[in-house]
């Protein structure tokens, strides 16, 4: 194990590329600078960078790699002690006053018999904490995610909408095909006839839901951006589901309040929330009034690119999502299940 001291008064450079097995396809350099400077690990090929910046008492550590296999979500930091990073088969310990790894997590490769394994191969994370029972947890690599997508039944009209949206500004807001498939299945399991979606964007998730609703059903689709909504309406028309979709152009909270004032409380079966993240708690309270007992509310982006699990990230959006997750966890009015699909979704069943 290489010991790299961050308290040193001079920069220390350690080239890991010569020490890591070629089978692990890792070639990176660790550059450590005195406290108050910068420490960096990066893939020299820069083929695909996945980066996370951690601010540690004046020291910033940015780590990047050519695969999600080596993302910095492998380490959690607190303010005293030392940290351990394991990349491929090489272990590096970073020590220095002011921070420590609160949980040691190692990455294992599921391809030990292969002479030239691909960095996209399936991997799993093992938490060295007894409370997890050393459970082997699947880590979603690009190869494994491609496999998941190959097992998604995506209607042709949804594929066309997804591809058109990919060229638009803000395309990252579109839910993934596996998310849309799960939402549609929940609606079918519920036998839902009245649904709400907050944050339609170009309509991928709402169209997936509308396609499985019976002809007599209704989906209230709320979106504040008129340009995006025009794309959604075009595809509702092309898919022949416009008669099922009640499009609402405006702020989601205003739409929900108007439904309540209209006497529609406890009349909806299903709701999906993918709107302004800092408003999640308000949306949730309003939807609890509108959704019936045993109805379902699904909230998107509850993992927020992993930021919610990093105690050093406290921007307004991350803090609000973290707070919402805590509130839902403690809310006796609903049964919950947080699932790591897409950017994380919490499925809530109203009791």
mmCIF file of C-alpha atoms in Angstrom, residues 183-196 209-219 244 267-272 291-292 294-297:
data_model
loop_
_atom_site.group_PDB
_atom_site.id
_atom_site.type_symbol
_atom_site.label_atom_id
_atom_site.label_comp_id
_atom_site.label_asym_id
_atom_site.label_seq_id
_atom_site.Cartn_x
_atom_site.Cartn_y
_atom_site.Cartn_z
ATOM 1 C CA UNK A 183 -43.444 3.993 -14.377
ATOM 2 C CA UNK A 184 -45.699 2.451 -17.017
ATOM 3 C CA UNK A 185 -45.670 -0.884 -15.202
ATOM 4 C CA UNK A 186 -46.586 0.737 -11.875
ATOM 5 C CA UNK A 187 -49.543 2.412 -13.577
ATOM 6 C CA UNK A 188 -50.638 -0.920 -15.035
ATOM 7 C CA UNK A 189 -50.250 -2.768 -11.711
ATOM 8 C CA UNK A 190 -52.342 -0.101 -9.990
ATOM 9 C CA UNK A 191 -54.990 -0.224 -12.683
ATOM 10 C CA UNK A 192 -54.679 3.566 -12.643
ATOM 11 C CA UNK A 193 -57.187 5.721 -14.504
ATOM 12 C CA UNK A 194 -56.302 9.175 -13.156
ATOM 13 C CA UNK A 195 -52.664 10.249 -13.130
ATOM 14 C CA UNK A 196 -50.601 13.418 -12.653
ATOM 15 C CA UNK A 209 -47.757 6.330 -19.090
ATOM 16 C CA UNK A 210 -50.424 7.531 -21.533
ATOM 17 C CA UNK A 211 -49.725 4.601 -23.860
ATOM 18 C CA UNK A 212 -50.729 2.078 -21.178
ATOM 19 C CA UNK A 213 -53.742 3.988 -19.821
ATOM 20 C CA UNK A 214 -57.206 2.903 -20.938
ATOM 21 C CA UNK A 215 -59.005 5.227 -23.375
ATOM 22 C CA UNK A 216 -61.293 6.533 -20.644
ATOM 23 C CA UNK A 217 -58.355 7.498 -18.406
ATOM 24 C CA UNK A 218 -56.797 10.929 -17.863
ATOM 25 C CA UNK A 219 -53.228 12.116 -17.293
ATOM 26 C CA UNK A 244 -56.021 10.951 -22.554
ATOM 27 C CA UNK A 267 -59.351 11.105 -6.813
ATOM 28 C CA UNK A 268 -55.979 10.322 -8.411
ATOM 29 C CA UNK A 269 -54.299 6.918 -8.539
ATOM 30 C CA UNK A 270 -50.745 7.813 -9.536
ATOM 31 C CA UNK A 271 -48.402 10.810 -9.631
ATOM 32 C CA UNK A 272 -44.871 11.295 -10.932
ATOM 33 C CA UNK A 291 -53.906 10.878 -4.423
ATOM 34 C CA UNK A 292 -56.240 8.256 -2.969
ATOM 35 C CA UNK A 294 -53.192 3.018 -1.732
ATOM 36 C CA UNK A 295 -52.327 5.388 -4.584
ATOM 37 C CA UNK A 296 -48.691 5.893 -5.585
ATOM 38 C CA UNK A 297 -46.446 8.966 -5.780
#
